[in-house]
Every structure is written in structure tokens, then in C-alpha cells.
Coordinates of C-alpha atoms and ligand atoms in Angstrom, one line a residue:
M1 CA -77.2 110.8 128.6
R2 CA -77.4 114.4 127.4
R3 CA -80.4 115.4 125.3
N4 CA -79.8 115.4 121.5
T5 CA -76.5 113.5 121.9
P6 CA -75.5 111.7 118.7
Q7 CA -76.1 107.9 119.0
Q8 CA -75.1 104.9 117.0
P9 CA -78.3 103.6 115.5
T10 CA -80.0 101.1 117.9
K11 CA -83.1 100.6 115.8
D12 CA -83.3 100.0 112.1
Y13 CA -83.6 103.3 110.3
E14 CA -84.8 101.8 107.1
S15 CA -87.6 102.8 104.7
W16 CA -90.9 100.9 104.4
G17 CA -89.8 99.0 101.2
R18 CA -86.5 97.9 103.0
Y19 CA -84.7 98.9 99.8
P20 CA -82.2 100.3 99.4
K21 CA -80.3 99.2 102.5
V22 CA -78.2 102.1 103.6
T23 CA -76.8 103.1 107.0
P24 CA -76.5 106.6 108.4
S25 CA -73.3 107.6 110.1
R26 CA -75.3 108.4 113.2
V27 CA -78.6 109.4 114.6
I28 CA -79.4 112.4 116.7
P29 CA -82.7 112.1 118.7
I30 CA -84.7 115.3 118.8
D31 CA -86.8 115.4 121.9
W32 CA -87.3 119.1 122.6
R33 CA -88.0 121.7 120.1
D34 CA -86.2 124.4 122.0
E35 CA -83.0 122.3 122.4
L36 CA -81.8 121.6 118.9
P37 CA -78.2 120.8 117.9
D38 CA -76.2 123.3 115.9
F39 CA -76.7 121.7 112.5
A40 CA -74.0 123.8 110.9
S41 CA -71.3 122.5 113.3
L42 CA -72.0 118.8 112.4
S43 CA -69.5 117.0 110.2
T44 CA -72.0 115.8 107.6
S45 CA -75.5 116.5 106.2
V46 CA -78.6 116.0 108.3
L47 CA -82.1 114.7 107.4
P48 CA -85.2 114.5 109.6
Y49 CA -86.5 110.9 110.0
A50 CA -89.9 110.2 111.5
Y51 CA -91.5 106.8 111.2
G52 CA -89.9 105.6 107.9
R53 CA -93.3 105.1 106.2
S54 CA -91.7 106.4 103.0
Y55 CA -91.0 103.4 100.8
G56 CA -87.7 104.3 99.1
D57 CA -84.7 106.6 99.9
S58 CA -86.3 110.0 100.5
C59 CA -86.2 109.4 104.3
L60 CA -82.6 107.9 104.2
N61 CA -79.3 109.7 104.4
E62 CA -76.5 107.3 103.6
R63 CA -73.3 108.1 105.6
G64 CA -75.1 111.3 106.8
I65 CA -77.0 112.1 110.0
L66 CA -80.6 111.3 110.7
L67 CA -82.5 113.5 113.1
D68 CA -85.0 111.2 114.7
V69 CA -87.9 113.5 115.3
T70 CA -90.2 110.9 117.0
G71 CA -89.5 112.5 120.4
L72 CA -91.4 115.6 119.2
R73 CA -94.8 114.0 119.9
R74 CA -96.7 116.5 122.0
F75 CA -100.0 118.3 121.4
I76 CA -99.7 122.0 121.9
A77 CA -103.2 123.4 121.5
F78 CA -106.6 122.3 120.2
D79 CA -109.6 124.6 119.6
E80 CA -112.7 122.4 119.7
Q81 CA -114.8 125.1 118.2
S82 CA -112.7 125.8 115.1
G83 CA -111.0 122.4 114.7
V84 CA -107.5 124.0 114.6
L85 CA -104.9 121.7 116.1
R86 CA -101.3 122.7 116.9
C87 CA -98.9 119.9 117.6
E88 CA -95.3 118.9 117.3
A89 CA -94.1 117.5 114.0
G90 CA -93.5 114.0 115.3
V91 CA -97.1 113.5 116.4
R92 CA -98.6 110.6 114.4
L93 CA -101.9 110.7 112.6
D94 CA -103.3 108.0 114.9
D95 CA -102.5 110.2 117.9
I96 CA -104.5 113.0 116.3
L97 CA -107.4 110.7 115.5
N98 CA -107.5 109.3 119.1
L99 CA -107.7 112.9 120.4
V100 CA -110.1 114.5 118.0
V101 CA -112.6 111.9 116.6
P102 CA -114.5 111.7 120.0
Q103 CA -114.8 115.5 119.8
G104 CA -116.3 115.4 116.3
W105 CA -113.3 116.2 114.1
F106 CA -111.3 114.3 111.6
L107 CA -108.1 114.5 109.5
P108 CA -108.6 116.6 106.4
V109 CA -106.6 114.1 104.3
S110 CA -105.9 110.4 105.3
P111 CA -103.2 108.4 103.6
G112 CA -103.3 104.5 103.5
T113 CA -101.6 104.3 106.9
K114 CA -102.2 106.3 110.1
F115 CA -98.6 105.6 111.4
V116 CA -97.3 108.7 109.7
S117 CA -96.1 111.9 111.3
V118 CA -97.4 115.5 110.8
G119 CA -93.9 116.5 109.6
G120 CA -93.7 113.6 107.2
A121 CA -97.2 114.4 105.9
I122 CA -96.0 117.9 105.1
A123 CA -92.7 116.9 103.6
N124 CA -94.4 114.6 101.1
D125 CA -97.6 116.7 100.8
I126 CA -99.5 113.4 101.1
H127 CA -102.8 112.7 99.5
G128 CA -105.7 110.4 100.3
K129 CA -109.0 109.0 98.9
N130 CA -110.5 112.5 98.9
H131 CA -108.1 114.2 96.7
H132 CA -110.8 115.2 94.2
H133 CA -112.5 117.1 97.1
G134 CA -109.9 118.1 99.7
G135 CA -106.6 118.2 97.6
T136 CA -103.4 117.4 99.5
W137 CA -102.4 117.6 103.2
G138 CA -100.5 120.9 102.6
R139 CA -103.7 122.7 101.8
H140 CA -104.9 122.2 105.4
V141 CA -101.6 123.3 107.0
L142 CA -102.2 126.8 108.3
R143 CA -98.6 127.4 109.5
F144 CA -95.5 125.7 110.8
E145 CA -92.2 126.5 112.4
L146 CA -89.1 125.7 110.3
V147 CA -85.7 125.6 111.9
R148 CA -82.8 126.3 109.5
S149 CA -79.2 125.3 110.0
S150 CA -78.4 129.0 110.5
G151 CA -80.4 128.7 113.8
E152 CA -83.2 130.9 112.4
R153 CA -86.8 129.9 113.4
I154 CA -89.2 130.8 110.6
I155 CA -93.0 130.8 110.9
C156 CA -94.3 129.8 107.5
S157 CA -97.9 130.1 106.2
A158 CA -99.7 131.0 103.0
K159 CA -99.1 134.7 104.0
E160 CA -95.8 134.6 105.9
H161 CA -92.6 133.4 104.2
T162 CA -94.8 132.1 101.4
D163 CA -91.9 130.9 99.3
L164 CA -90.5 128.7 102.1
Y165 CA -94.1 127.5 103.0
Q166 CA -94.5 126.3 99.4
A167 CA -91.0 124.8 99.2
T168 CA -91.4 122.9 102.5
I169 CA -94.8 121.4 101.6
G170 CA -93.7 118.5 99.5
G171 CA -90.1 119.6 100.1
L172 CA -88.8 116.1 101.1
G173 CA -87.3 117.2 104.4
L174 CA -84.7 119.3 102.6
T175 CA -85.6 122.8 103.6
G176 CA -85.0 122.5 107.4
L177 CA -86.6 120.9 110.4
I178 CA -90.3 121.4 111.0
T179 CA -90.8 121.5 114.8
W180 CA -94.6 122.1 115.0
A181 CA -97.5 122.7 112.7
E182 CA -101.1 124.0 112.9
I183 CA -103.7 121.9 111.0
Q184 CA -107.3 122.7 110.1
L185 CA -109.3 119.6 110.8
K186 CA -112.7 118.8 109.3
P187 CA -116.0 118.3 111.3
I188 CA -117.7 114.9 111.3
A189 CA -120.9 113.6 112.9
S190 CA -119.6 110.1 113.7
A191 CA -116.6 107.8 113.5
F192 CA -118.3 105.7 110.8
I193 CA -118.3 105.7 107.0
D194 CA -121.1 104.8 104.7
E195 CA -119.3 102.7 102.2
E196 CA -120.3 101.1 98.9
Q197 CA -118.2 98.4 97.2
I198 CA -118.8 97.8 93.5
R199 CA -117.2 95.1 91.4
F200 CA -116.1 96.2 88.0
E201 CA -114.9 94.3 85.0
S202 CA -112.8 96.6 82.9
L203 CA -110.8 99.9 82.7
D204 CA -113.8 101.6 81.0
E205 CA -116.1 100.6 83.7
F206 CA -113.7 101.9 86.4
M207 CA -113.5 105.3 84.5
Q208 CA -117.2 105.5 84.4
L209 CA -117.6 104.7 88.1
A210 CA -114.9 107.3 89.0
Q211 CA -116.6 109.9 86.9
E212 CA -120.1 109.4 88.3
S213 CA -118.8 109.3 91.9
V214 CA -116.9 112.6 91.9
D215 CA -119.7 114.9 93.1
D216 CA -121.5 112.7 95.6
Y217 CA -118.7 110.7 97.3
E218 CA -116.0 112.3 99.3
Y219 CA -113.8 109.2 99.2
T220 CA -113.1 107.0 96.3
V221 CA -110.5 104.3 95.6
A222 CA -110.2 101.0 93.8
W223 CA -108.3 97.8 94.3
I224 CA -107.5 96.3 91.0
D225 CA -106.2 93.0 89.5
C226 CA -104.1 93.8 86.4
F227 CA -103.6 90.2 85.4
V228 CA -106.7 90.0 83.3
D229 CA -107.1 89.6 79.5
Q230 CA -105.7 92.4 77.4
G231 CA -109.0 93.9 76.2
R232 CA -110.3 94.7 79.7
Y233 CA -106.9 95.8 81.3
I234 CA -108.2 95.5 84.9
R235 CA -111.0 94.3 87.1
G236 CA -111.5 95.1 90.7
H237 CA -113.5 96.6 93.5
F238 CA -114.4 100.2 93.5
M239 CA -114.9 101.7 97.0
R240 CA -116.7 105.0 97.6
G241 CA -117.9 106.5 100.8
N242 CA -119.0 109.5 102.9
H243 CA -118.8 110.2 106.6
D244 CA -121.9 108.7 108.3
I245 CA -124.3 111.5 109.5
A246 CA -126.3 109.3 111.8
P247 CA -125.8 109.6 115.6
D248 CA -122.6 107.9 116.8
R249 CA -122.4 104.1 117.2
P250 CA -120.5 102.4 119.9
E251 CA -116.9 101.5 119.0
S252 CA -115.6 98.0 119.6
A253 CA -112.5 96.0 118.6
A254 CA -114.8 94.2 116.1
T255 CA -115.8 97.4 114.4
R256 CA -112.2 98.5 114.3
G257 CA -110.7 95.3 113.0
L258 CA -108.3 93.2 115.0
P259 CA -104.5 93.6 114.5
L260 CA -102.5 90.8 113.0
A261 CA -98.7 90.6 112.7
V262 CA -96.1 89.3 110.2
P263 CA -93.4 88.2 112.7
L264 CA -90.6 87.1 110.5
N265 CA -88.9 87.8 107.2
L266 CA -90.6 85.5 104.8
P267 CA -88.6 83.8 102.0
S268 CA -88.2 86.2 99.1
G269 CA -89.5 83.6 96.6
L270 CA -92.8 83.2 98.3
L271 CA -94.5 85.9 96.2
N272 CA -94.3 85.0 92.6
S273 CA -96.7 85.5 89.6
L274 CA -98.6 82.4 90.5
T275 CA -99.3 83.3 94.2
V276 CA -100.1 86.8 93.2
R277 CA -102.6 85.7 90.5
A278 CA -104.2 83.2 93.0
F279 CA -104.5 85.9 95.6
N280 CA -106.0 88.4 93.2
T281 CA -108.6 85.9 92.0
L282 CA -109.6 85.0 95.6
Y283 CA -109.7 88.6 96.6
Y284 CA -111.8 89.6 93.6
N285 CA -114.3 86.8 94.2
R286 CA -114.7 87.6 97.9
Q287 CA -117.7 89.7 97.0
R288 CA -120.3 87.9 95.0
A289 CA -122.8 90.7 94.7
R290 CA -122.0 93.4 92.2
Q291 CA -122.7 96.1 94.8
V292 CA -122.5 96.0 98.6
R293 CA -123.4 98.8 101.0
K294 CA -122.3 98.9 104.7
T295 CA -121.5 101.3 107.5
I296 CA -118.0 100.7 108.9
H297 CA -115.7 102.3 111.4
Y298 CA -113.2 104.7 109.8
D299 CA -110.3 102.5 110.8
P300 CA -110.8 99.5 108.4
F301 CA -112.1 101.9 105.7
F302 CA -109.0 104.1 105.7
Y303 CA -106.2 101.9 107.1
P304 CA -106.9 98.2 106.3
L305 CA -103.2 97.4 106.0
D306 CA -102.4 98.8 109.5
A307 CA -104.2 95.8 110.9
I308 CA -101.3 93.6 109.7
H309 CA -98.3 94.9 111.6
G310 CA -95.1 94.5 109.7
W311 CA -96.7 93.5 106.4
N312 CA -93.7 94.9 104.5
K313 CA -91.8 91.8 105.7
I314 CA -93.8 89.5 103.4
Y315 CA -91.4 90.5 100.6
G316 CA -88.5 88.9 102.3
R317 CA -85.1 90.3 103.1
N318 CA -84.5 91.8 99.7
G319 CA -87.4 94.2 100.2
F320 CA -89.6 95.7 97.6
L321 CA -90.3 98.7 95.5
Q322 CA -93.5 100.5 95.3
Y323 CA -94.3 102.3 92.1
Q324 CA -96.8 105.1 92.2
C325 CA -97.4 107.2 89.1
V326 CA -100.0 109.6 87.9
V327 CA -100.9 110.1 84.2
P328 CA -103.4 112.5 82.7
I329 CA -106.8 111.1 81.7
D330 CA -107.5 111.5 78.0
N331 CA -110.0 110.1 75.6
D332 CA -108.5 106.7 74.9
N333 CA -106.3 106.5 78.1
A334 CA -103.4 105.3 76.0
A335 CA -100.8 105.9 78.7
I336 CA -102.4 104.0 81.5
K337 CA -103.3 101.1 79.1
E338 CA -99.6 101.0 78.0
I339 CA -98.5 100.9 81.7
L340 CA -100.9 98.1 82.6
S341 CA -100.0 96.1 79.5
R342 CA -96.2 96.4 80.3
I343 CA -96.8 95.2 83.9
R344 CA -99.0 92.4 82.7
R345 CA -96.4 91.2 80.2
S346 CA -93.6 91.4 82.8
G347 CA -95.4 88.9 85.1
E348 CA -94.1 91.0 88.0
G349 CA -96.3 93.1 90.2
S350 CA -98.3 92.8 93.3
F351 CA -101.6 92.0 94.9
L352 CA -103.4 95.0 96.4
T353 CA -102.8 97.3 93.5
V354 CA -104.4 100.7 94.2
F355 CA -106.0 102.7 91.5
K356 CA -107.8 106.1 91.8
T357 CA -108.3 109.4 90.1
F358 CA -106.9 112.7 91.3
G359 CA -109.0 115.8 91.0
D360 CA -107.9 119.3 89.9
V361 CA -107.6 120.9 93.4
P362 CA -104.2 122.6 93.2
S363 CA -101.4 121.6 95.7
P364 CA -99.6 124.4 97.5
G365 CA -96.2 122.7 97.3
M366 CA -93.5 123.4 94.6
L367 CA -92.8 119.7 94.3
S368 CA -96.2 118.2 95.1
F369 CA -96.8 115.0 93.3
P370 CA -100.6 114.9 92.8
R371 CA -102.0 116.4 89.6
P372 CA -105.2 115.7 87.6
G373 CA -105.2 112.2 86.3
V374 CA -105.4 108.6 87.2
T375 CA -102.9 107.2 89.8
L376 CA -101.7 103.6 90.1
A377 CA -99.7 102.3 93.1
L378 CA -98.3 98.8 93.2
D379 CA -95.6 96.8 94.9
F380 CA -92.8 94.8 93.2
A381 CA -90.7 92.4 95.1
F382 CA -87.1 93.4 94.5
R383 CA -85.6 91.0 92.0
G384 CA -82.7 93.0 90.8
E385 CA -82.2 94.2 87.2
S386 CA -85.5 92.8 85.9
T387 CA -87.5 94.9 88.4
L388 CA -85.4 98.0 87.9
G389 CA -85.6 97.6 84.1
L390 CA -89.4 97.3 84.2
L391 CA -89.8 100.4 86.3
N392 CA -87.4 102.4 84.1
D393 CA -89.5 101.3 81.2
L394 CA -92.7 102.5 83.0
D395 CA -91.0 105.9 83.7
T396 CA -90.7 106.5 79.9
V397 CA -94.4 106.0 79.4
V398 CA -95.2 108.3 82.4
R399 CA -92.8 110.9 81.2
A400 CA -94.1 110.9 77.6
S401 CA -97.7 111.3 78.9
G402 CA -96.8 114.4 81.0
G403 CA -97.3 112.5 84.3
A404 CA -95.1 111.9 87.3
V405 CA -93.7 109.3 89.7
Y406 CA -94.2 109.8 93.5
P407 CA -90.8 110.5 95.3
A408 CA -92.2 109.2 98.6
K409 CA -92.4 105.7 97.1
D410 CA -89.3 105.9 94.9
A411 CA -85.8 104.4 95.2
R412 CA -84.5 104.4 91.7
M413 CA -85.9 107.0 89.2
S414 CA -83.3 108.9 87.2
G415 CA -82.4 112.5 87.9
E416 CA -83.5 113.4 84.3
D417 CA -86.9 111.8 84.8
F418 CA -87.3 113.4 88.2
R419 CA -86.6 116.9 86.8
A420 CA -89.1 116.3 84.0
F421 CA -91.7 115.1 86.4
F422 CA -91.1 118.1 88.8
P423 CA -90.2 121.1 86.6
R424 CA -90.1 123.4 89.6
W425 CA -87.0 121.5 91.0
R426 CA -84.6 124.2 89.9
E427 CA -86.6 126.9 91.6
F428 CA -86.9 124.7 94.6
T429 CA -83.1 124.2 95.0
A430 CA -82.8 127.8 96.2
Y431 CA -84.7 126.8 99.4
I432 CA -82.7 123.7 100.2
D433 CA -80.9 124.2 103.5
P434 CA -77.2 123.9 102.9
C435 CA -76.8 121.4 105.8
F436 CA -79.8 119.2 104.8
S437 CA -79.6 116.3 102.3
S438 CA -80.9 112.8 101.6
S439 CA -80.0 109.8 99.6
F440 CA -82.9 110.6 97.3
A441 CA -81.8 114.2 96.8
R442 CA -78.2 113.3 95.9
R443 CA -79.4 110.6 93.5
V444 CA -81.8 112.8 91.5
S445 CA -79.5 115.8 91.4
S446 CA -76.2 114.0 90.7
E447 CA -76.5 113.9 86.9
E448 CA -77.7 117.5 86.7
T449 CA -75.7 119.4 84.1
P450 CA -74.6 122.9 85.3
T451 CA -76.3 125.7 83.5
Ligands
FAD1 C1 -99.1 101.4 104.0 C2 -98.7 102.8 103.5 C3 -99.7 103.5 102.8 C4 -99.4 104.8 102.3 N1 -100.4 105.5 101.7 C5 -100.2 106.7 101.2 C6 -101.2 107.5 100.6 O1 -102.3 107.0 100.5 N2 -100.9 108.7 100.2 C7 -99.7 109.3 100.3 O2 -99.5 110.4 99.9 N3 -98.7 108.6 100.9 C8 -98.9 107.3 101.4 N4 -97.9 106.6 102.0 C9 -96.6 107.3 102.2 C10 -96.5 108.1 103.5 O3 -97.7 108.7 103.8 C11 -95.4 109.1 103.3 O4 -94.2 108.5 102.9 C12 -95.1 109.9 104.6 O5 -94.4 111.0 104.4 C13 -94.4 109.1 105.7 O6 -94.3 109.8 106.9 P1 -93.3 109.5 108.1 O7 -93.8 110.2 109.2 O8 -93.1 108.0 108.2 O9 -92.0 110.1 107.5 P2 -90.6 109.5 107.0 O10 -90.9 108.5 106.0 O11 -89.7 109.1 108.2 O12 -90.0 110.8 106.3 C14 -90.6 111.2 105.1 C15 -90.1 112.6 104.7 O13 -90.4 113.6 105.6 C16 -89.3 114.3 106.1 N5 -89.6 114.7 107.5 C17 -90.1 113.9 108.5 N6 -90.3 114.6 109.6 C18 -89.9 115.9 109.3 C19 -89.8 117.1 110.1 N7 -90.1 117.2 111.3 N8 -89.3 118.2 109.4 C20 -89.0 118.2 108.1 N9 -89.0 117.0 107.4 C21 -89.5 115.9 108.0 C22 -88.2 113.3 106.0 O14 -86.9 113.9 105.9 C23 -88.5 112.6 104.7 O15 -88.1 113.4 103.6 C24 -98.1 105.3 102.5 C25 -97.1 104.6 103.2 C26 -97.4 103.4 103.7 C27 -96.4 102.6 104.4

């Protein structure tokens, strides 16, 4: 078989939420960065696809071509002194960790899974538990190569082709193909994290913990149960941590956590409000003491869900939607209270709801999602109109507050809402490559009225 030959899909090119279910016309594997197809000669639009860890349709291209970039998985250079890593765009974050942690370096930003590519991390300008200190992934991208359908290879950085650099960071794969990138890593003394877990009983208590942890803790996040009585809004476990500065400890399977697997599609009805409430109560009560301190390996601290391979299958064949929004923090937190109340009243919603605050470190991307405020991420089993209706309802609250919904997790927001959440969209459209498109991009731009 010739390199870069179009193929009928042999694996499922779906997104993590498994909704919507769409099929590309074909898939072109990209294995070598100097042997790329002539995008302009192809019959339909193209979109890079890496590991499909985006939940909705931003990594899908219905009836278009997907460029499977997972063959671009080579390291190019690593300077142990400065912590600058150059690698191909299909390299996964776990590949990087395996290489650099033993040499005293770490990712500048870690999302909730390490099975994400460097190119995908740039295209969604991902964030992690240290947003209030480190900002987004894009801030640590020194430069990258972008290949346009004209065949041009453009080196983008904060100083070279700055406009394309800013458009591509958070640019949802629409500005061209990133072939390699150079990342500034951060130094660490050990592979371990000093972690504290604190049980809290209400939204007010969460806000206080978040506020008092900003300066002294690099990483903060909370798991919340939003099915508690109205006056408290939430309860949960607040986790905060810093890299351990003690001499390194031996790693073992036990300190890393053992992998489990969800082998089959579970029945769609298995997760209902009763099972979710029961799980939340059990999870909340797993820690009896108000505050627990421990030193744990970075793996279970950052990536607890990665230990359960294929956990997205627990929502059954219909799949699920993740909803992640950010709303500004104000004195009475009216917007987040309204969102939590609507979710509670709906009886829908998930276990493992994640809640955290974003800081005010600016993102370099034109369409970057993070902005100062509180962010909520939760899963909804897809139940058709009732689920879509609820999420549309939440969008109106987010929009009225001046917040935003995260495209990497979205499969249904309206174009009007998207353009309100991302006011630089119009400016961004000038940088979209004419041969690149996605199901997401077509959806959010389809109702645009010409100006
Ligand atoms: C369990 C879990 C936890 C998560 N936690 C977080 C979190 O904490 N914070 C956060 O921000 N996100 C989080 N995410 C979302 C995830 O980090 C992003 O969706 C990420 O972009 C997925 O990367 P991927 O390599 O799988 O790319 P894909 O999902 O395959 O593609 C994502 C986008 O990147 C584009 N793309 C991919 N490769 C290239 C390339 N070489 N050139 C140009 N464009 C490219 C695609 O076209 C697409 O638009 C989480 C996802 C999961 C499943």
C-alpha cells in the first residue's frame, strides 16, 4: 500500500461521547510529515483527527475526509537543560511523560486524560488543574509548523506569523495541519504530588476553598454532587496539590493505579437518576475525615479516569454529551446557582461532575475557551430531546452571564450562541484554510447571516 493512500475506515472514527454518530467519506493516514497529500486536489474537505478525545463533533467531518495523524508520533529533539521538546503533532501526552519525567520535566498543562495528542492539545487550547497559575496549553507552545492546502509550510510562533499562531491555538483544526510543535516543559523534583482532599458541604464553602488555595497550590479541582438540597447547591471533595519536592520515590504499579476496562456497551438505561444519586452518596462518603493529606504518583492525581479503559461505554450505544461551561464569578454567583438548580430539577446529570475556577492568565488563542470564572463539566447520557432541551436551556444562562461553552466537549450548541461565546469568530474565519472543515464548524456557522 502506498503511503497516505485514502482508506475506507477500518476503526471507529468517533468522538469520545459517541454522539453524534457520523461517518467520514474516507480516511487518509498521515505517516510522514514530508509526504503529505495535495489537500487542494481532494474531492471534499479535510480535517485532522488524532485520538478522538474530543467529546462532540469538533473532531468529526461527516461525509468529508479525516486525516488520521496518529502516524506522526516521533520525537524530534529534547534539550534536557532547557526543557524544550520538539515532537510530531501525533505524539501523545503519555509518550511525553514517559520520556521526560525520569529526566525531571513535566507537562506545563495536564488535561484529565493523557491520551491526547500535541496537535489536539493545541487545536483546543486545552486547560488543566493549574489554569490559575499556568494558563492554557497554547501559552507553552513556542512554535509549530502549519501546512496549508496551498502546500505552504508556515512556522508559527508568538513572533512569526503571529496571527496564524493565535488562530491555530484553539483553532479547532480548521487552519491547516500541524505537523510538529515545540513545547516548553516545566521542571519537577519528583514524579509525586503532595495532595490534600477536603470535604466541603456547600457552594459557599467551595468558593472559599478555591479562593484561599489560589496562591499556595498549583493544582486545584473539585468533584461535586449537585443533587443536594437547594440551599447548599453542591457538596464534594476539593483537591489541591503541588509537585513533591522530596527526593524521588520508587514507582510501582500500585503507586500508579492498576488499569481496569469496560469491555462492552452497557445498556443505556443503566445510568438513571437513582443510580447516579447512589453513586454520588457513596463517593462523597468514601472519605470520612474532613481533610486528608497524602503523597501520590502524578498518574492517579491527574488521570484517574485513564485507569478505566473505555469508560465512555458505560453510557451505552446512544452515547452521551458532556457539558462544560465557564461563567464569571460575582458576588452572589447567581449564574452558577441557576445552572446547578436547573440541572438538579431536571433529574439528569452525571456522577463525577468536575468543578473548578479559572484564573485570569490570558490565553493566546483567538477562540480559546478558558476565561476568568468558575467552570463546571458534567456528562449527560443522551436521551434525545429532553437532554438537548436541558442543555439549550443552560446555554441561555451561560450566555446571559457572559460565559462560554467549551467546543471540545460540544455536539449541539447553536451557531448564535457559539458566536456570542466566541466574539472573535468573525476575525478567525479569515484564517480558516479553504480545504479544511468539520461537522462542528459547519453546524455553528450554518445559520450565520451574511453581513
Ligand atoms: C477523560 C477526558 C478528560 C478531558 N479533560 C480535559 C481537560 O481537563 N481540559 C481540556 O481542555 N480538555 C479535556 N479533555 C478534552 C481533550 O483534551 C481535547 O478534546 C483534546 O483536544 C483531544 O485531543 P485528541 O488528540 O484526542 O484530538 P481529537 O479529539 O482527535 O481532535 C481534536 C481537535 O484537534 C484537531 N487536531 C488534531 N490533530 C491536529 C493536527 N495535527 N493539526 C491540526 N489540528 C489537529 C482536530 O481537527 C480537532 O479539531 C478531556 C477529554 C477526555 C476524554
